[in-house]
Each structure stands twice: as structure tokens, then as C-alpha cells.
PDB file of C-alpha atoms in Angstrom:
ATOM      1  CA  GLY A   1     101.670  89.385 112.316  1.00 60.00           C
ATOM      2  CA  GLN A   2     101.381  85.622 112.174  1.00 69.00           C
ATOM      3  CA  GLN A   3     103.623  83.527 109.946  1.00 74.00           C
ATOM      4  CA  LEU A   4     102.854  79.948 109.074  1.00 89.00           C
ATOM      5  CA  ASN A   5     105.262  77.139 109.993  1.00 92.00           C
ATOM      6  CA  GLN A   6     106.785  75.329 107.051  1.00 95.00           C
ATOM      7  CA  SER A   7     108.875  72.196 107.236  1.00 95.00           C
ATOM      8  CA  PRO A   8     111.453  71.274 106.453  1.00 96.00           C
ATOM      9  CA  GLN A   9     113.287  74.612 106.456  1.00 94.00           C
ATOM     10  CA  SER A  10     115.684  73.306 103.840  1.00 95.00           C
ATOM     11  CA  MET A  11     116.398  70.111 102.009  1.00 95.00           C
ATOM     12  CA  PHE A  12     119.067  68.703  99.750  1.00 94.00           C
ATOM     13  CA  ILE A  13     117.897  66.011  97.372  1.00 91.00           C
ATOM     14  CA  GLN A  14     119.214  64.200  94.338  1.00 94.00           C
ATOM     15  CA  GLU A  15     117.784  64.717  90.885  1.00 94.00           C
ATOM     16  CA  GLY A  16     114.925  62.314  90.275  1.00 95.00           C
ATOM     17  CA  GLU A  17     113.836  62.071  93.897  1.00 95.00           C
ATOM     18  CA  ASP A  18     110.387  63.031  95.115  1.00 96.00           C
ATOM     19  CA  VAL A  19     110.008  65.940  97.554  1.00 95.00           C
ATOM     20  CA  SER A  20     107.409  66.594 100.241  1.00 97.00           C
ATOM     21  CA  MET A  21     106.913  69.718 102.316  1.00 97.00           C
ATOM     22  CA  ASN A  22     104.126  70.965 104.533  1.00 97.00           C
ATOM     23  CA  CYS A  23     102.710  74.065 106.077  1.00 97.00           C
ATOM     24  CA  THR A  24     100.809  74.320 109.367  1.00 96.00           C
ATOM     25  CA  SER A  25      98.801  77.039 111.028  1.00 94.00           C
ATOM     26  CA  SER A  26      97.179  77.606 114.395  1.00 92.00           C
ATOM     27  CA  SER A  27      94.159  79.121 112.658  1.00 89.00           C
ATOM     28  CA  ILE A  28      91.835  78.074 109.851  1.00 91.00           C
ATOM     29  CA  PHE A  29      92.149  79.284 106.265  1.00 91.00           C
ATOM     30  CA  ASN A  30      89.698  78.911 103.392  1.00 88.00           C
ATOM     31  CA  THR A  31      92.319  79.297 100.669  1.00 90.00           C
ATOM     32  CA  TRP A  32      95.868  77.965 100.421  1.00 94.00           C
ATOM     33  CA  LEU A  33      98.391  79.130  97.816  1.00 95.00           C
ATOM     34  CA  TRP A  34     101.832  77.738  97.017  1.00 97.00           C
ATOM     35  CA  TYR A  35     104.551  79.940  95.492  1.00 97.00           C
ATOM     36  CA  LYS A  36     108.124  79.359  94.269  1.00 97.00           C
ATOM     37  CA  GLN A  37     110.753  82.075  94.496  1.00 96.00           C
ATOM     38  CA  ASP A  38     114.044  82.068  92.606  1.00 94.00           C
ATOM     39  CA  PRO A  39     116.943  84.095  94.057  1.00 89.00           C
ATOM     40  CA  GLY A  40     116.445  87.824  93.563  1.00 91.00           C
ATOM     41  CA  GLU A  41     113.040  87.412  91.924  1.00 94.00           C
ATOM     42  CA  GLY A  42     109.414  87.708  92.938  1.00 95.00           C
ATOM     43  CA  PRO A  43     107.406  84.618  93.963  1.00 96.00           C
ATOM     44  CA  VAL A  44     105.526  82.797  91.222  1.00 96.00           C
ATOM     45  CA  LEU A  45     102.160  81.192  91.954  1.00 96.00           C
ATOM     46  CA  LEU A  46     102.259  77.413  91.485  1.00 97.00           C
ATOM     47  CA  ILE A  47      98.990  76.047  92.835  1.00 96.00           C
ATOM     48  CA  ALA A  48      95.834  77.413  94.472  1.00 94.00           C
ATOM     49  CA  LEU A  49      93.528  75.364  96.733  1.00 94.00           C
ATOM     50  CA  TYR A  50      90.015  76.431  97.705  1.00 90.00           C
ATOM     51  CA  LYS A  51      88.312  73.520  99.436  1.00 91.00           C
ATOM     52  CA  ALA A  52      89.232  71.348 102.429  1.00 93.00           C
ATOM     53  CA  GLY A  53      90.477  67.961 101.235  1.00 94.00           C
ATOM     54  CA  GLU A  54      91.090  69.246  97.703  1.00 94.00           C
ATOM     55  CA  LEU A  55      94.006  67.689  95.805  1.00 96.00           C
ATOM     56  CA  THR A  56      95.315  69.708  92.836  1.00 95.00           C
ATOM     57  CA  SER A  57      98.134  69.004  90.396  1.00 96.00           C
ATOM     58  CA  ASN A  58     100.227  71.223  88.150  1.00 94.00           C
ATOM     59  CA  GLY A  59     102.610  69.059  86.134  1.00 96.00           C
ATOM     60  CA  ARG A  60     104.970  67.337  88.562  1.00 97.00           C
ATOM     61  CA  LEU A  61     103.556  69.317  91.487  1.00 97.00           C
ATOM     62  CA  THR A  62     100.669  68.140  93.644  1.00 98.00           C
ATOM     63  CA  ALA A  63      99.225  70.061  96.567  1.00 98.00           C
ATOM     64  CA  GLN A  64      96.567  69.212  99.117  1.00 97.00           C
ATOM     65  CA  PHE A  65      94.313  71.347 101.285  1.00 96.00           C
ATOM     66  CA  GLY A  66      94.240  69.652 104.715  1.00 95.00           C
ATOM     67  CA  ILE A  67      90.912  68.417 106.073  1.00 95.00           C
ATOM     68  CA  THR A  68      91.305  70.467 109.255  1.00 93.00           C
ATOM     69  CA  ARG A  69      91.866  73.619 107.101  1.00 92.00           C
ATOM     70  CA  LYS A  70      94.940  74.309 109.242  1.00 94.00           C
ATOM     71  CA  ASP A  71      97.511  72.699 106.977  1.00 96.00           C
ATOM     72  CA  SER A  72      98.566  72.110 103.400  1.00 97.00           C
ATOM     73  CA  PHE A  73     101.082  69.875 101.649  1.00 97.00           C
ATOM     74  CA  LEU A  74     103.143  70.177  98.471  1.00 98.00           C
ATOM     75  CA  ASN A  75     104.779  67.271  96.668  1.00 98.00           C
ATOM     76  CA  ILE A  76     107.204  67.475  93.753  1.00 97.00           C
ATOM     77  CA  SER A  77     107.792  64.281  91.827  1.00 97.00           C
ATOM     78  CA  ALA A  78     110.969  63.372  89.953  1.00 96.00           C
ATOM     79  CA  SER A  79     112.826  66.557  90.893  1.00 95.00           C
ATOM     80  CA  ILE A  80     115.027  68.322  88.330  1.00 94.00           C
ATOM     81  CA  PRO A  81     117.730  70.984  88.820  1.00 92.00           C
ATOM     82  CA  SER A  82     115.378  73.857  87.926  1.00 93.00           C
ATOM     83  CA  ASP A  83     113.213  72.965  90.940  1.00 95.00           C
ATOM     84  CA  VAL A  84     115.837  74.705  93.082  1.00 95.00           C
ATOM     85  CA  GLY A  85     114.418  77.674  94.951  1.00 95.00           C
ATOM     86  CA  ILE A  86     112.364  78.629  97.961  1.00 96.00           C
ATOM     87  CA  TYR A  87     108.802  77.374  98.245  1.00 97.00           C
ATOM     88  CA  PHE A  88     106.315  79.414 100.240  1.00 96.00           C
ATOM     89  CA  CYS A  89     102.837  78.523 101.366  1.00 96.00           C
ATOM     90  CA  ALA A  90     100.293  81.255 102.001  1.00 95.00           C
ATOM     91  CA  GLY A  91      96.920  81.097 103.704  1.00 92.00           C
ATOM     92  CA  LEU A  92      94.003  83.403 103.120  1.00 87.00           C
ATOM     93  CA  ASN A  93      90.600  84.041 104.608  1.00 78.00           C
ATOM     94  CA  THR A  94      88.374  86.022 102.318  1.00 67.00           C
ATOM     95  CA  GLY A  95      86.899  87.754 105.332  1.00 62.00           C
ATOM     96  CA  THR A  96      90.230  89.456 106.010  1.00 55.00           C
ATOM     97  CA  ALA A  97      90.275  91.669 102.957  1.00 59.00           C
ATOM     98  CA  SER A  98      92.421  89.404 100.838  1.00 68.00           C
ATOM     99  CA  LYS A  99      95.389  89.510 103.223  1.00 80.00           C
ATOM    100  CA  LEU A 100      97.760  86.586 102.744  1.00 87.00           C
ATOM    101  CA  THR A 101      99.689  85.078 105.639  1.00 90.00           C
ATOM    102  CA  PHE A 102     102.965  83.589 104.408  1.00 92.00           C
ATOM    103  CA  GLY A 103     104.946  80.625 105.597  1.00 93.00           C
ATOM    104  CA  THR A 104     108.608  80.803 106.531  1.00 90.00           C
ATOM    105  CA  GLY A 105     109.665  78.991 103.357  1.00 93.00           C
ATOM    106  CA  THR A 106     111.332  75.700 102.409  1.00 95.00           C
ATOM    107  CA  ARG A 107     114.640  76.016 100.565  1.00 95.00           C
ATOM    108  CA  LEU A 108     115.130  73.210  98.053  1.00 96.00           C
ATOM    109  CA  GLN A 109     118.485  72.303  96.562  1.00 93.00           C
ATOM    110  CA  VAL A 110     118.816  69.566  93.974  1.00 87.00           C
ATOM    111  CA  THR A 111     122.095  67.809  93.286  1.00 83.00           C
ATOM    112  CA  LEU A 112     122.886  65.936  90.119  1.00 76.00           C
TER     113      LEU A 112
ATOM    114  CA  ASP B   1     102.574  91.752  77.850  1.00 59.00           C
ATOM    115  CA  GLY B   2     100.404  91.925  80.969  1.00 67.00           C
ATOM    116  CA  GLY B   3     102.148  91.985  84.292  1.00 93.00           C
ATOM    117  CA  ILE B   4     103.547  93.860  87.237  1.00 96.00           C
ATOM    118  CA  THR B   5     106.652  95.992  86.947  1.00 96.00           C
ATOM    119  CA  GLN B   6     108.808  97.366  89.718  1.00 97.00           C
ATOM    120  CA  SER B   7     111.579  99.834  89.267  1.00 91.00           C
ATOM    121  CA  PRO B   8     114.393 100.112  89.827  1.00 92.00           C
ATOM    122  CA  LYS B   9     115.718  96.581  90.423  1.00 94.00           C
ATOM    123  CA  TYR B  10     118.457  97.872  92.746  1.00 95.00           C
ATOM    124  CA  LEU B  11     118.380 101.089  94.745  1.00 94.00           C
ATOM    125  CA  PHE B  12     120.983 102.645  97.001  1.00 93.00           C
ATOM    126  CA  ARG B  13     120.281 105.501  99.357  1.00 91.00           C
ATOM    127  CA  LYS B  14     122.030 107.315 102.150  1.00 91.00           C
ATOM    128  CA  GLU B  15     120.683 107.007 105.656  1.00 90.00           C
ATOM    129  CA  GLY B  16     118.116 109.691 106.471  1.00 89.00           C
ATOM    130  CA  GLN B  17     116.825 110.073 102.910  1.00 92.00           C
ATOM    131  CA  ASN B  18     113.296 109.218 101.829  1.00 94.00           C
ATOM    132  CA  VAL B  19     113.032 106.958  98.780  1.00 95.00           C
ATOM    133  CA  THR B  20     110.052 105.977  96.618  1.00 96.00           C
ATOM    134  CA  LEU B  21     109.704 102.561  95.008  1.00 96.00           C
ATOM    135  CA  SER B  22     107.566 102.219  91.914  1.00 97.00           C
ATOM    136  CA  CYS B  23     104.946  99.524  91.220  1.00 97.00           C
ATOM    137  CA  GLU B  24     102.799  99.455  88.070  1.00 97.00           C
ATOM    138  CA  GLN B  25     100.360  96.801  86.834  1.00 97.00           C
ATOM    139  CA  ASN B  26      98.432  96.487  83.581  1.00 96.00           C
ATOM    140  CA  LEU B  27      96.330  93.515  84.678  1.00 94.00           C
ATOM    141  CA  ASN B  28      93.299  95.697  85.515  1.00 93.00           C
ATOM    142  CA  HIS B  29      93.504  94.423  89.096  1.00 93.00           C
ATOM    143  CA  ASP B  30      91.671  96.318  91.830  1.00 91.00           C
ATOM    144  CA  ALA B  31      93.870  95.280  94.754  1.00 92.00           C
ATOM    145  CA  MET B  32      97.588  95.972  95.221  1.00 95.00           C
ATOM    146  CA  TYR B  33     100.010  95.103  98.022  1.00 96.00           C
ATOM    147  CA  TRP B  34     103.511  95.865  99.292  1.00 97.00           C
ATOM    148  CA  TYR B  35     105.608  93.272 101.112  1.00 97.00           C
ATOM    149  CA  ARG B  36     109.017  93.334 102.685  1.00 96.00           C
ATOM    150  CA  GLN B  37     111.341  90.320 102.642  1.00 95.00           C
ATOM    151  CA  ASP B  38     114.467  90.020 104.784  1.00 93.00           C
ATOM    152  CA  PRO B  39     117.172  87.401 104.155  1.00 85.00           C
ATOM    153  CA  GLY B  40     116.011  83.883 104.933  1.00 78.00           C
ATOM    154  CA  GLN B  41     112.549  85.027 105.923  1.00 81.00           C
ATOM    155  CA  GLY B  42     109.033  85.029 104.562  1.00 85.00           C
ATOM    156  CA  LEU B  43     107.064  88.005 103.312  1.00 92.00           C
ATOM    157  CA  ARG B  44     105.566  90.598 105.639  1.00 93.00           C
ATOM    158  CA  LEU B  45     102.748  92.904 104.564  1.00 93.00           C
ATOM    159  CA  ILE B  46     103.464  96.635 104.687  1.00 96.00           C
ATOM    160  CA  TYR B  47     100.384  98.244 103.081  1.00 96.00           C
ATOM    161  CA  TYR B  48      97.559  97.172 100.813  1.00 94.00           C
ATOM    162  CA  SER B  49      94.906  98.865  98.729  1.00 94.00           C
ATOM    163  CA  GLN B  50      91.632  97.325  97.594  1.00 90.00           C
ATOM    164  CA  ILE B  51      90.500 100.266  95.480  1.00 91.00           C
ATOM    165  CA  VAL B  52      91.742 103.581  94.134  1.00 94.00           C
ATOM    166  CA  ASN B  53      92.116 106.337  96.749  1.00 95.00           C
ATOM    167  CA  ASP B  54      91.929 103.866  99.618  1.00 93.00           C
ATOM    168  CA  PHE B  55      94.622 101.879 101.443  1.00 95.00           C
ATOM    169  CA  GLN B  56      95.164 100.130 104.775  1.00 94.00           C
ATOM    170  CA  LYS B  57      98.155  99.413 106.993  1.00 95.00           C
ATOM    171  CA  GLY B  58      99.552  95.930 107.023  1.00 93.00           C
ATOM    172  CA  ASP B  59     101.573  94.284 109.767  1.00 91.00           C
ATOM    173  CA  ILE B  60     104.688  96.481 109.514  1.00 94.00           C
ATOM    174  CA  ALA B  61     103.525  99.890 108.229  1.00 96.00           C
ATOM    175  CA  GLU B  62     105.624 102.069 110.541  1.00 96.00           C
ATOM    176  CA  GLY B  63     108.145 104.179 108.613  1.00 96.00           C
ATOM    177  CA  TYR B  64     106.393 103.648 105.258  1.00 97.00           C
ATOM    178  CA  SER B  65     103.762 105.553 103.283  1.00 97.00           C
ATOM    179  CA  VAL B  66     101.771 104.806 100.120  1.00 98.00           C
ATOM    180  CA  SER B  67      99.336 106.420  97.710  1.00 97.00           C
ATOM    181  CA  ARG B  68      96.795 104.975  95.262  1.00 97.00           C
ATOM    182  CA  GLU B  69      95.786 107.775  92.900  1.00 97.00           C
ATOM    183  CA  LYS B  70      95.515 105.493  89.866  1.00 97.00           C
ATOM    184  CA  LYS B  71      94.309 101.908  89.562  1.00 96.00           C
ATOM    185  CA  GLU B  72      97.514 100.756  87.907  1.00 97.00           C
ATOM    186  CA  SER B  73     100.000 102.412  90.271  1.00 98.00           C
ATOM    187  CA  PHE B  74     100.825 101.905  93.970  1.00 98.00           C
ATOM    188  CA  PRO B  75     104.117 103.631  94.913  1.00 98.00           C
ATOM    189  CA  LEU B  76     105.759 102.969  98.289  1.00 97.00           C
ATOM    190  CA  THR B  77     107.825 105.597 100.109  1.00 97.00           C
ATOM    191  CA  VAL B  78     110.392 104.398 102.601  1.00 96.00           C
ATOM    192  CA  THR B  79     110.848 107.294 104.990  1.00 94.00           C
ATOM    193  CA  SER B  80     113.758 108.183 107.228  1.00 89.00           C
ATOM    194  CA  ALA B  81     111.625 106.996 110.163  1.00 88.00           C
ATOM    195  CA  GLN B  82     112.028 103.369 109.049  1.00 89.00           C
ATOM    196  CA  LYS B  83     114.763 102.018 111.322  1.00 89.00           C
ATOM    197  CA  ASN B  84     115.973  99.117 109.158  1.00 91.00           C
ATOM    198  CA  PRO B  85     115.061  99.938 105.559  1.00 94.00           C
ATOM    199  CA  THR B  86     117.556  97.655 103.816  1.00 95.00           C
ATOM    200  CA  ALA B  87     115.468  94.780 102.415  1.00 96.00           C
ATOM    201  CA  PHE B  88     113.911  93.246  99.313  1.00 97.00           C
ATOM    202  CA  TYR B  89     110.574  94.901  98.527  1.00 98.00           C
ATOM    203  CA  LEU B  90     107.868  93.083  96.594  1.00 97.00           C
ATOM    204  CA  CYS B  91     104.706  94.467  95.064  1.00 98.00           C
ATOM    205  CA  ALA B  92     101.709  92.253  94.251  1.00 96.00           C
ATOM    206  CA  SER B  93      98.230  92.616  92.814  1.00 95.00           C
ATOM    207  CA  SER B  94      95.005  90.623  92.725  1.00 91.00           C
ATOM    208  CA  MET B  95      91.642  91.045  91.070  1.00 87.00           C
ATOM    209  CA  GLY B  96      90.134  91.844  94.463  1.00 78.00           C
ATOM    210  CA  VAL B  97      87.074  90.661  96.292  1.00 63.00           C
ATOM    211  CA  ARG B  98      84.771  93.662  96.327  1.00 55.00           C
ATOM    212  CA  LEU B  99      82.121  91.949  94.263  1.00 58.00           C
ATOM    213  CA  ALA B 100      79.676  89.620  96.019  1.00 57.00           C
ATOM    214  CA  GLY B 101      80.008  86.111  94.688  1.00 62.00           C
ATOM    215  CA  ALA B 102      83.408  86.779  93.125  1.00 64.00           C
ATOM    216  CA  PRO B 103      85.329  83.587  92.311  1.00 67.00           C
ATOM    217  CA  SER B 104      87.904  82.459  94.848  1.00 70.00           C
ATOM    218  CA  SER B 105      90.595  82.977  92.202  1.00 76.00           C
ATOM    219  CA  TYR B 106      90.093  86.725  92.610  1.00 78.00           C
ATOM    220  CA  ASN B 107      92.174  86.416  95.801  1.00 81.00           C
ATOM    221  CA  GLU B 108      95.240  85.045  94.015  1.00 88.00           C
ATOM    222  CA  GLN B 109      98.123  87.483  94.293  1.00 92.00           C
ATOM    223  CA  PHE B 110     100.688  87.925  91.530  1.00 94.00           C
ATOM    224  CA  PHE B 111     104.082  89.420  92.259  1.00 96.00           C
ATOM    225  CA  GLY B 112     106.441  91.809  90.543  1.00 97.00           C
ATOM    226  CA  PRO B 113     110.190  91.147  90.225  1.00 96.00           C
ATOM    227  CA  GLY B 114     111.079  93.109  93.369  1.00 97.00           C
ATOM    228  CA  THR B 115     113.337  96.037  94.286  1.00 97.00           C
ATOM    229  CA  ARG B 116     116.380  95.509  96.467  1.00 96.00           C
ATOM    230  CA  LEU B 117     116.922  98.609  98.605  1.00 96.00           C
ATOM    231  CA  THR B 118     120.237  99.160 100.339  1.00 95.00           C
ATOM    232  CA  VAL B 119     120.655 102.053 102.739  1.00 92.00           C
ATOM    233  CA  LEU B 120     124.265 103.023 103.288  1.00 88.00           C
TER     234      LEU B 120
END
């Protein structure tokens, strides 16, 4: 099965810095979801996007649904130590019986 | 509290033995899913079920089996035919999209805490 390309694969940043990551696909999706996974735990849904061009915020997190419907972006502002984890994007087409296609993940580490 | 539970958190089995992983949800969700996660990788879909007594193969169904006899339960059996069973297994659920005109949010999947299976 297809997996979406996420970049960067990993990043080390200092507390207080802003973070940007993106997710690209060779095919179109009509829904994009962003999840965060802590070590040994299940992913937690952060943001859901339903319309091309949509920009949605959740606290310090902002995500965008790309105009081409083949990409999505996640920004974290003023990072804090608890932002550490793996961030996954997931694309969905409602015509495919609710099957999510997941990205390869971006591992974020925040230093003090 | 509403949510998805998976048990046990850690499971050890000898090679050649079948093992069943539990997944229960009290969110009244129609759809349930099983994913496998290997170290440093994303999630791959094993099986999914949109309604009771019905399920479909995902991308990596070989060596696994499921049942959906109750809305709230979707157990996964890892059989001896699965060549590399050691992995982190995640169960998820969503409201489902069987209804025409259902909101897009019905597709959002919510995950359980996972079961780490180690085959010795």
C-alpha cells in the first residue's frame, strides 16, 4: 500500500523555535489528518482538514490543506519540550471506505 | 470515560502460537480498524470493519484474522502463518460513513493505546 512522504524525517530544535513539516502525495485526497504519537502510545488526532486551501489552528498548531489536494503542512509555533514525539499525516478519500493512508512520520526533538 | 481500550499492553508468545489481541470501544462507532507499526515506520492497515458481521482486508492482511460479532469489539488474531509478527499493534475506530450526507468528521479515526507483541 501507498505511504505518504513526510519531510523532514527528523528534526532537532531549541525550545521556543517554530517548526514546519510537510506531507506530499502522488494522488489526491479530500481529507487530511495530522496525528502526534508519543513513544509506546497510540497516535492522538491534532487537526483535521476537509477543504483544499483550508487553514486550521489548534492552539500553537496550524495546518493547511494544499491547493493541489496532494499536500498538507503543519506548523508548530514557540515549541516546548512536550512537543517531542512523532507527527504523522494521513490522507483520506471518502470513496475508499474510510481507509487512511499514513505518512512516514516526522520525529521532533526539542532541546532546552 | 469514552474511549478505545486495548489489552494487554505487552504480550509475549512463542513462535508458532496463535495469539489474539483485544480491542474494545464505547464510543458507539460503526467502523473499526487494525494497524501494524514497525520501528521507525508509519502505520499499515491490516483489517477494517465498517459494520457488525462485516470486515475487509487491508494492505497487509496475510497471517492475520479478525471477527466483528459485536459493535464495540474487534479482536485481531495473529496466526502462526504471519512471518514477522513482532510489532506494535494499534486499533482505531471512527463513526463511519455509511450514512449519505454524513459529516466529514465521521471519517476521523481515534486510536487505542496499542499492544506491543513480541514473538520469541
